[in-house]
Structures are given as C-alpha cells and as structure tokens.
Amino acid sequence: MRIGVLTGGGDCPGLNAVIRAIVRKGINAHGHEFVGFRYGWAGVLNNEATDLTLSSTRGILHRGGTILGSSRTNPYKVEGGVNMVRAAMQARNLDALIPIGGEDTLGVAGKLHQDGVNVVGVPKTIDNDLAATDFTFGFQTAVQIATDAIDRLHTTAESHNRVIIVEVMGRHAGWIAAYSGLAGGADVILVPERPFDIDEVCRLIQRRHSKGATFSIVVVAEGATPRDGDIVSEFGGAADSFGHVRLGGIAVALEKAIEDRTGYESRMTILGHVQRGGTPVAYDRVLGTRFGVAAIDAATEGDFGKMVALRATEIVRVPLDEALAEPKLLDPAFFATAEVFFG
Ligand code: F6P
C-alpha cells in the first residue's frame, strides 16, 4: 500500500514516536510506502509532501514537536476542499491516509471517511479530552512539565508569603490542571467543568492561612470561567477555522481579584506552550508507539473509519464518529480526590 501521514492541530510530545512506528512497522512488516504531508490538512490541500522512509524517521523517537509540521487548516472550510484531498491522494497514488490529531483533525477524518476516503485516525492532544480513549499521548508530558513548574513556584511562594496562580492549558477540560494540581499539592484547582465563585476561592485560601499557612498555590485551567462572568481572560478575538478562540490570561484577572479581596500579595504565571514543547516522557513515547503500530495494522487490514484508542491497558479500534461525539470531561471522582486537599 501507499499511505499518507499527517499531523494536525496543536503539536504534542509523542507525535514523532507515532510517525516512526507507522513507518517502521509499515515498511518492515508489510512493505508499504509512505509520504508525510506537511502542516496537517494544509499540506494535503496543497499536495505538499515528503517521502517518509526508514532513514527519514530514524532518531526522532525522543524529539518533541512533529517532523511534518502542523496547522489548524480545515479542508471543509475551503471551497472544493474534499476534491483537493482526493486529487492529492490520486496524484501521489495513495490508498489511505493516517491523520494524527485531536477533535478537529479527526473530525475532518471522520467526514472524509463518510465521503469515501480511506482513513485511520490516531488521537493526539495534551488536553486528554478525547472521548473513547482513556489517555492521549502528550498528556503525561504536559502534566510533568506543569508539575515541575508548580514545584518551583511552591518554593518562591513560600519564601515571599504569596499566593501564586499557575495557569495551565485545558480548553474544554481540566485534566492537566487536576493532575498537575494534585501532583503539585495545589490548594485550589479551577477547571472548565466547574465554573468558580471567586469569593469561595478566596475563602479557601483564607481558611488555609488562618490555619497557619503563609502562602498558597492556585492552579487554573485556561478554559476555567467564573460563575458570575465578571472575570475574563485576556485574549479572545477571531476564531480559527474550527471555531476556537485563543484562550489564556484568566490568571491575570485572578491575581488581581485574589489580592484585592484577601489582601495577600499575589503573582501569576502562565505556562502556555512550554507544556507542549520538548521531549516526551517515556509513557508518551510508549503510547505513541503503540498507537502507531495499531494504526498501520488497521490500515493494512482495510479497517477504515476507525481511530485507535487506549482502553484500560489494551489498544483497541473505535469508529471515528463515536470517538468524537463529545469531549471527555474531567472525571468528577478524580476531582473529588483533588478537592480533599483544597484550602
Ligand atoms: O488543544 C491543545 C491546546 O494546547 C489547548 O489546550 C490550547 O487552548 C490550544 O491548544 C492552544 O493552541 P495554539 O497553539 O493554537 O495557541
């Protein structure tokens, strides 16, 4: 077979492990040939691709980012986009595509499947908010980066008797905030699933300080929102081709609100894209590799319209439409465990 591979959406530690696994197993076990489209669906629309070979995918397992580049291009927002995808596949004599991406990239994959294109999807996002898979690769790396940052902020918060607000990524779901907050000993964690009351946040911090603490750590997901809507994030503006506005900055508003209400000196840190960069932790290299091997097996068997997924400890195949129906929000039981340590 000849197969096209692409990486779409926000990059994610572990993408190169997937590419390497697809190519290594595909060539060595099945004798397939591969091209890698550049910059996600943009490369398919422009027919911009490079051969993926054993040598071009050597030495990339531990590297962050994606050797193919990525973008948030949506072929369904481009006039004649689906025909351009078909034309690129025909020009390169491809039997199938393996897109590696999140809800947006795989949403396109699901529609293409309905339009008769052979696709097998691989789920990716540091946010871990894709239904049908227990974990996505990249998440554990992001959690580790955030936890390391919280550990560092802890010591400076303690030295200066400050409240430090740490903003992490998480658009629809607070997985990174909850995991890194729990691991880093956060005193309050704010997530998109639970609109917060700023007075309640301050009450928790004050309770802690009344028991002798002189500093506090608040971890907030970028998508967290206040219940009454009077604290807003910094950015906003135009949506991308999948309808997402840029998030970030809720910590700026929280810093001021907490200091004004409690009188405790407060500082905020926005971790931003540092959570997506750099070398993947071992867990994400292993999961990415398992996903890549499973995806090439599915494509080889002609089992299209599926996404590979982790269920408990097994890699399974699930229909793309089922996988993308709803985002996977934070497990309330997990959040309840983190809440035990608030205030
Ligand atoms: O979906 C992953 C993610 O990291 C989100 O948490 C975040 O809102 C978004 O990507 C940021 O995207 P960009 O790189 O386009 O700013």
Short mmCIF file of C-alpha atoms and ligand atoms in Angstrom, two decimals:
data_model
loop_
_atom_site.label_atom_id
_atom_site.label_comp_id
_atom_site.label_asym_id
_atom_site.label_seq_id
_atom_site.Cartn_x
_atom_site.Cartn_y
_atom_site.Cartn_z
CA MET A 1 0.00 0.00 0.00
CA ARG A 2 0.94 3.65 -0.31
CA ILE A 3 -0.16 5.67 2.69
CA GLY A 4 -0.14 9.38 3.54
CA VAL A 5 0.55 10.50 7.11
CA LEU A 6 -0.15 13.96 8.58
CA THR A 7 -0.14 15.71 11.94
CA GLY A 8 -2.80 18.38 12.56
CA GLY A 9 -3.81 20.80 15.31
CA GLY A 10 -1.63 21.84 18.22
CA ASP A 11 1.61 19.88 18.37
CA CYS A 12 2.11 17.39 21.13
CA PRO A 13 5.05 15.45 22.61
CA GLY A 14 4.96 11.93 21.14
CA LEU A 15 3.88 12.77 17.57
CA ASN A 16 7.25 11.70 16.19
CA ALA A 17 7.00 8.39 18.06
CA VAL A 18 3.74 7.70 16.20
CA ILE A 19 5.19 8.63 12.79
CA ARG A 20 8.25 6.44 13.41
CA ALA A 21 6.11 3.47 14.50
CA ILE A 22 3.77 3.71 11.49
CA VAL A 23 6.68 3.85 9.06
CA ARG A 24 8.87 1.24 10.77
CA LYS A 25 6.13 -1.39 11.03
CA GLY A 26 4.58 -0.46 7.70
CA ILE A 27 7.82 -0.90 5.78
CA ASN A 28 9.40 -3.77 7.69
CA ALA A 29 6.30 -5.92 8.21
CA HIS A 30 4.17 -5.05 5.19
CA GLY A 31 6.37 -3.45 2.53
CA HIS A 32 4.21 -0.31 2.39
CA GLU A 33 5.41 3.08 1.14
CA PHE A 34 4.74 6.38 2.91
CA VAL A 35 4.53 10.08 2.25
CA GLY A 36 4.22 12.65 5.01
CA PHE A 37 2.06 15.68 4.24
CA ARG A 38 3.46 18.95 5.60
CA TYR A 39 1.49 21.11 8.05
CA GLY A 40 -1.58 18.96 8.56
CA TRP A 41 -4.51 19.24 6.17
CA ALA A 42 -2.83 22.31 4.62
CA GLY A 43 -0.20 20.01 3.09
CA VAL A 44 -2.87 17.69 1.71
CA LEU A 45 -4.76 20.60 0.12
CA ASN A 46 -1.53 21.96 -1.40
CA ASN A 47 -0.17 18.49 -2.16
CA GLU A 48 2.99 19.36 -0.24
CA ALA A 49 4.60 16.17 1.00
CA THR A 50 7.85 14.40 1.58
CA ASP A 51 8.73 10.70 1.46
CA LEU A 52 8.77 9.01 4.85
CA THR A 53 11.41 6.30 4.89
CA LEU A 54 13.29 4.26 7.45
CA SER A 55 16.12 6.75 7.33
CA SER A 56 14.00 9.92 7.44
CA THR A 57 12.19 8.64 10.54
CA ARG A 58 15.34 7.47 12.35
CA GLY A 59 16.39 9.24 15.56
CA ILE A 60 13.08 11.04 16.16
CA LEU A 61 11.56 8.96 18.97
CA HIS A 62 12.69 11.30 21.73
CA ARG A 63 12.13 14.54 19.81
CA GLY A 64 9.23 16.86 20.66
CA GLY A 65 7.10 18.62 18.05
CA THR A 66 6.45 16.94 14.71
CA ILE A 67 8.89 16.43 11.85
CA LEU A 68 5.95 17.03 9.48
CA GLY A 69 4.84 20.38 10.90
CA SER A 70 1.24 21.11 11.85
CA SER A 71 -1.59 23.57 11.24
CA ARG A 72 -5.22 24.12 12.10
CA THR A 73 -6.43 24.03 8.49
CA ASN A 74 -9.93 22.66 7.89
CA PRO A 75 -10.49 21.25 4.34
CA TYR A 76 -14.25 21.53 4.89
CA LYS A 77 -13.86 25.33 5.19
CA VAL A 78 -12.04 25.51 1.85
CA GLU A 79 -14.03 25.67 -1.41
CA GLY A 80 -13.63 22.27 -3.10
CA GLY A 81 -11.51 21.04 -0.18
CA VAL A 82 -12.62 17.40 -0.30
CA ASN A 83 -11.87 17.18 -4.03
CA MET A 84 -8.44 18.68 -3.36
CA VAL A 85 -7.82 15.92 -0.78
CA ARG A 86 -8.88 13.29 -3.33
CA ALA A 87 -6.70 14.92 -6.00
CA ALA A 88 -3.62 14.92 -3.75
CA MET A 89 -4.18 11.25 -2.92
CA GLN A 90 -4.59 10.41 -6.58
CA ALA A 91 -1.52 12.41 -7.60
CA ARG A 92 0.56 10.51 -5.07
CA ASN A 93 -1.16 7.20 -5.75
CA LEU A 94 -2.23 6.79 -2.11
CA ASP A 95 -4.55 4.07 -0.84
CA ALA A 96 -5.18 5.63 2.57
CA LEU A 97 -4.45 8.46 4.97
CA ILE A 98 -3.43 8.26 8.62
CA PRO A 99 -4.14 11.65 10.23
CA ILE A 100 -2.77 12.11 13.74
CA GLY A 101 -4.72 14.79 15.57
CA GLY A 102 -7.28 15.94 18.06
CA GLU A 103 -11.01 16.55 17.82
CA ASP A 104 -10.63 18.92 14.86
CA THR A 105 -8.19 16.92 12.71
CA LEU A 106 -10.00 13.66 13.42
CA GLY A 107 -13.38 15.36 12.91
CA VAL A 108 -12.20 16.05 9.35
CA ALA A 109 -11.02 12.43 9.12
CA GLY A 110 -14.48 11.19 10.14
CA LYS A 111 -16.18 13.35 7.49
CA LEU A 112 -13.68 12.23 4.84
CA HIS A 113 -14.46 8.63 5.71
CA GLN A 114 -18.16 9.35 5.14
CA ASP A 115 -17.13 10.92 1.82
CA GLY A 116 -15.44 7.68 0.79
CA VAL A 117 -11.80 8.40 1.68
CA ASN A 118 -9.85 5.60 3.40
CA VAL A 119 -8.68 6.90 6.78
CA VAL A 120 -7.44 5.55 10.10
CA GLY A 121 -7.12 8.15 12.88
CA VAL A 122 -4.62 8.41 15.71
CA PRO A 123 -5.77 10.53 18.70
CA LYS A 124 -3.49 13.26 19.99
CA THR A 125 -3.83 16.10 22.47
CA ILE A 126 -2.04 17.25 25.58
CA ASP A 127 -5.51 18.11 26.93
CA ASN A 128 -6.55 14.41 27.21
CA ASP A 129 -10.11 15.42 26.34
CA LEU A 130 -10.87 12.92 23.56
CA ALA A 131 -13.66 10.50 24.34
CA ALA A 132 -13.15 6.81 23.53
CA THR A 133 -9.53 6.76 24.68
CA ASP A 134 -8.52 6.63 28.32
CA PHE A 135 -5.39 8.66 27.63
CA THR A 136 -3.86 10.55 24.74
CA PHE A 137 -0.08 10.73 24.36
CA GLY A 138 1.37 14.13 25.24
CA PHE A 139 -0.82 14.47 28.31
CA GLN A 140 1.63 12.88 30.76
CA THR A 141 4.44 15.07 29.42
CA ALA A 142 2.33 18.21 29.85
CA VAL A 143 1.38 17.14 33.38
CA GLN A 144 5.03 16.55 34.26
CA ILE A 145 6.07 19.95 32.89
CA ALA A 146 3.26 21.66 34.82
CA THR A 147 4.07 19.74 37.99
CA ASP A 148 7.76 20.69 37.76
CA ALA A 149 6.70 24.33 37.38
CA ILE A 150 4.34 24.13 40.36
CA ASP A 151 7.14 22.62 42.47
CA ARG A 152 9.36 25.58 41.60
CA LEU A 153 6.61 28.12 42.22
CA HIS A 154 5.94 26.48 45.57
CA THR A 155 9.35 27.41 46.96
CA THR A 156 9.20 31.02 45.82
CA ALA A 157 5.59 31.38 47.04
CA GLU A 158 6.71 30.11 50.43
CA SER A 159 9.72 32.45 50.60
CA HIS A 160 7.61 35.54 49.91
CA ASN A 161 4.32 34.60 51.64
CA ARG A 162 2.50 34.95 48.34
CA VAL A 163 -0.45 33.44 46.58
CA ILE A 164 0.75 32.12 43.22
CA ILE A 165 -1.74 31.42 40.48
CA VAL A 166 -0.48 28.98 37.82
CA GLU A 167 -2.38 28.86 34.54
CA VAL A 168 -2.15 25.64 32.54
CA MET A 169 -3.70 24.58 29.23
CA GLY A 170 -7.10 22.93 29.00
CA ARG A 171 -9.75 24.41 26.75
CA HIS A 172 -12.81 22.27 27.45
CA ALA A 173 -11.48 20.01 30.16
CA GLY A 174 -9.37 20.41 33.27
CA TRP A 175 -7.32 17.22 33.05
CA ILE A 176 -3.92 18.93 33.07
CA ALA A 177 -4.98 21.28 35.87
CA ALA A 178 -6.40 18.47 38.02
CA TYR A 179 -3.47 16.06 37.53
CA SER A 180 -0.69 18.65 37.92
CA GLY A 181 -2.57 20.38 40.73
CA LEU A 182 -2.96 17.14 42.63
CA ALA A 183 0.66 16.14 41.97
CA GLY A 184 1.95 19.60 42.89
CA GLY A 185 -0.11 19.97 46.06
CA ALA A 186 -2.31 22.84 44.83
CA ASP A 187 -4.54 24.48 47.42
CA VAL A 188 -7.25 25.31 44.87
CA ILE A 189 -7.77 23.92 41.34
CA LEU A 190 -10.09 25.67 38.88
CA VAL A 191 -11.33 23.77 35.81
CA PRO A 192 -13.72 24.46 32.90
CA GLU A 193 -16.14 21.79 34.13
CA ARG A 194 -16.80 23.71 37.37
CA PRO A 195 -17.44 27.45 36.97
CA PHE A 196 -15.86 29.03 40.03
CA ASP A 197 -17.04 31.56 42.61
CA ILE A 198 -14.17 33.97 43.34
CA ASP A 199 -15.42 34.52 46.91
CA GLU A 200 -15.31 30.77 47.51
CA VAL A 201 -11.75 30.64 46.10
CA CYS A 202 -10.71 33.43 48.48
CA ARG A 203 -12.48 31.73 51.39
CA LEU A 204 -10.46 28.54 50.78
CA ILE A 205 -7.20 30.49 50.69
CA GLN A 206 -8.12 32.45 53.83
CA ARG A 207 -9.09 29.25 55.64
CA ARG A 208 -5.69 27.80 54.86
CA HIS A 209 -3.91 30.93 56.01
CA SER A 210 -6.00 31.02 59.21
CA LYS A 211 -4.60 27.57 59.99
CA GLY A 212 -1.01 28.89 59.79
CA ALA A 213 -0.09 28.67 56.10
CA THR A 214 1.62 31.77 54.75
CA PHE A 215 1.35 31.03 51.04
CA SER A 216 -0.99 29.28 48.60
CA ILE A 217 -0.92 27.76 45.13
CA VAL A 218 -3.91 28.07 42.82
CA VAL A 219 -3.84 26.04 39.58
CA VAL A 220 -6.27 27.26 36.91
CA ALA A 221 -7.04 25.78 33.51
CA GLU A 222 -7.11 28.37 30.72
CA GLY A 223 -10.74 27.45 29.99
CA ALA A 224 -11.99 27.91 33.57
CA THR A 225 -14.73 30.50 33.89
CA PRO A 226 -16.22 32.37 36.84
CA ARG A 227 -19.81 31.60 37.76
CA ASP A 228 -20.85 35.26 37.60
CA GLY A 229 -18.83 36.07 34.49
CA ASP A 230 -17.08 39.17 35.84
CA ILE A 231 -13.54 37.80 35.43
CA VAL A 232 -12.46 37.35 31.86
CA SER A 233 -9.40 36.08 30.03
CA GLU A 234 -7.08 38.35 28.09
CA PHE A 235 -7.27 37.25 24.50
CA GLY A 236 -10.37 36.21 22.56
CA GLY A 237 -10.61 37.75 19.12
CA ALA A 238 -11.07 35.88 15.84
CA ALA A 239 -11.80 32.17 15.90
CA ASP A 240 -9.66 29.71 13.92
CA SER A 241 -11.11 27.60 11.08
CA PHE A 242 -12.52 25.16 13.64
CA GLY A 243 -14.24 27.94 15.58
CA HIS A 244 -11.86 28.12 18.57
CA VAL A 245 -10.88 31.49 20.00
CA ARG A 246 -7.48 31.90 21.59
CA LEU A 247 -7.58 31.32 25.34
CA GLY A 248 -5.18 32.41 28.05
CA GLY A 249 -4.98 35.09 30.67
CA ILE A 250 -7.58 34.08 33.24
CA ALA A 251 -4.68 34.01 35.75
CA VAL A 252 -4.10 37.75 35.22
CA ALA A 253 -7.63 38.54 36.33
CA LEU A 254 -7.43 36.05 39.20
CA GLU A 255 -4.21 37.57 40.53
CA LYS A 256 -5.88 40.94 40.92
CA ALA A 257 -9.18 39.57 42.22
CA ILE A 258 -7.49 37.44 44.89
CA GLU A 259 -5.14 40.19 46.04
CA ASP A 260 -7.96 42.78 46.16
CA ARG A 261 -10.28 40.51 48.13
CA THR A 262 -7.81 38.88 50.56
CA GLY A 263 -5.04 41.44 50.86
CA TYR A 264 -2.49 38.65 50.26
CA GLU A 265 0.24 39.57 47.82
CA SER A 266 -0.39 37.55 44.64
CA ARG A 267 1.53 36.67 41.49
CA MET A 268 0.52 34.73 38.43
CA THR A 269 2.41 32.55 35.93
CA ILE A 270 1.01 31.42 32.59
CA LEU A 271 2.80 28.26 31.47
CA GLY A 272 1.47 28.36 27.90
CA HIS A 273 3.22 26.48 25.14
CA VAL A 274 6.08 25.27 27.31
CA GLN A 275 3.60 22.48 28.16
CA ARG A 276 3.56 21.34 24.55
CA GLY A 277 7.28 21.58 23.83
CA GLY A 278 10.30 19.38 24.31
CA THR A 279 11.00 15.75 24.76
CA PRO A 280 8.11 13.37 25.55
CA VAL A 281 8.19 11.41 28.81
CA ALA A 282 8.58 7.63 28.48
CA TYR A 283 4.83 6.99 28.89
CA ASP A 284 4.02 9.16 25.87
CA ARG A 285 6.73 7.58 23.71
CA VAL A 286 5.35 4.15 24.55
CA LEU A 287 1.70 5.11 23.98
CA GLY A 288 2.53 6.93 20.73
CA THR A 289 4.46 3.89 19.51
CA ARG A 290 1.61 1.52 20.40
CA PHE A 291 -0.90 3.80 18.61
CA GLY A 292 1.32 3.98 15.51
CA VAL A 293 1.72 0.21 15.29
CA ALA A 294 -2.02 -0.32 15.83
CA ALA A 295 -2.90 2.29 13.18
CA ILE A 296 -0.77 0.69 10.50
CA ASP A 297 -2.24 -2.71 11.36
CA ALA A 298 -5.76 -1.30 10.94
CA ALA A 299 -4.88 0.33 7.61
CA THR A 300 -3.24 -2.87 6.36
CA GLU A 301 -6.40 -4.81 7.16
CA GLY A 302 -8.52 -2.18 5.41
CA ASP A 303 -10.34 -1.39 8.67
CA PHE A 304 -11.03 2.26 7.79
CA GLY A 305 -13.13 4.90 9.54
CA LYS A 306 -11.59 3.87 12.85
CA MET A 307 -9.46 5.54 15.47
CA VAL A 308 -7.01 3.63 17.62
CA ALA A 309 -7.59 4.12 21.33
CA LEU A 310 -6.40 3.06 24.77
CA ARG A 311 -8.98 1.20 26.85
CA ALA A 312 -7.51 0.27 30.23
CA THR A 313 -4.24 -1.34 29.13
CA GLU A 314 -5.33 -2.51 25.66
CA ILE A 315 -5.14 -0.73 22.31
CA VAL A 316 -8.50 -1.02 20.51
CA ARG A 317 -10.17 0.40 17.39
CA VAL A 318 -13.28 2.57 17.71
CA PRO A 319 -15.42 4.19 14.99
CA LEU A 320 -14.27 7.78 14.42
CA ASP A 321 -17.76 9.25 14.84
CA GLU A 322 -18.22 7.55 18.22
CA ALA A 323 -14.79 8.75 19.31
CA LEU A 324 -15.55 12.39 18.58
CA ALA A 325 -19.18 12.69 19.65
CA GLU A 326 -18.43 14.55 22.91
CA PRO A 327 -15.27 15.79 24.61
CA LYS A 328 -14.12 13.72 27.55
CA LEU A 329 -14.56 15.92 30.59
CA LEU A 330 -12.85 15.53 33.91
CA ASP A 331 -13.97 12.57 35.97
CA PRO A 332 -15.88 14.02 38.99
CA ALA A 333 -14.47 11.28 41.23
CA PHE A 334 -10.94 12.30 40.29
CA PHE A 335 -11.72 15.95 41.00
CA ALA A 336 -13.24 14.99 44.36
CA THR A 337 -9.93 13.39 45.31
CA ALA A 338 -8.04 16.58 44.39
CA GLU A 339 -10.62 18.65 46.36
CA VAL A 340 -9.77 16.83 49.60
CA PHE A 341 -6.61 18.97 49.70
CA PHE A 342 -8.20 22.38 48.97
CA GLY A 343 -7.94 25.20 51.50
O1 F6P B 1 -5.65 21.62 22.13
C1 F6P B 1 -4.41 21.76 22.69
C2 F6P B 1 -4.15 23.16 23.11
O2 F6P B 1 -2.88 23.12 23.69
C3 F6P B 1 -5.19 23.79 24.03
O3 F6P B 1 -5.06 23.43 25.36
C4 F6P B 1 -4.94 25.25 23.80
O4 F6P B 1 -6.10 26.01 24.07
C5 F6P B 1 -4.60 25.32 22.37
O5 F6P B 1 -4.07 24.06 22.02
C6 F6P B 1 -3.62 26.41 22.03
O6 F6P B 1 -3.44 26.43 20.67
P1 F6P B 1 -2.45 27.36 19.85
O7 F6P B 1 -1.14 26.64 19.77
O8 F6P B 1 -3.09 27.50 18.53
O9 F6P B 1 -2.32 28.65 20.61
#
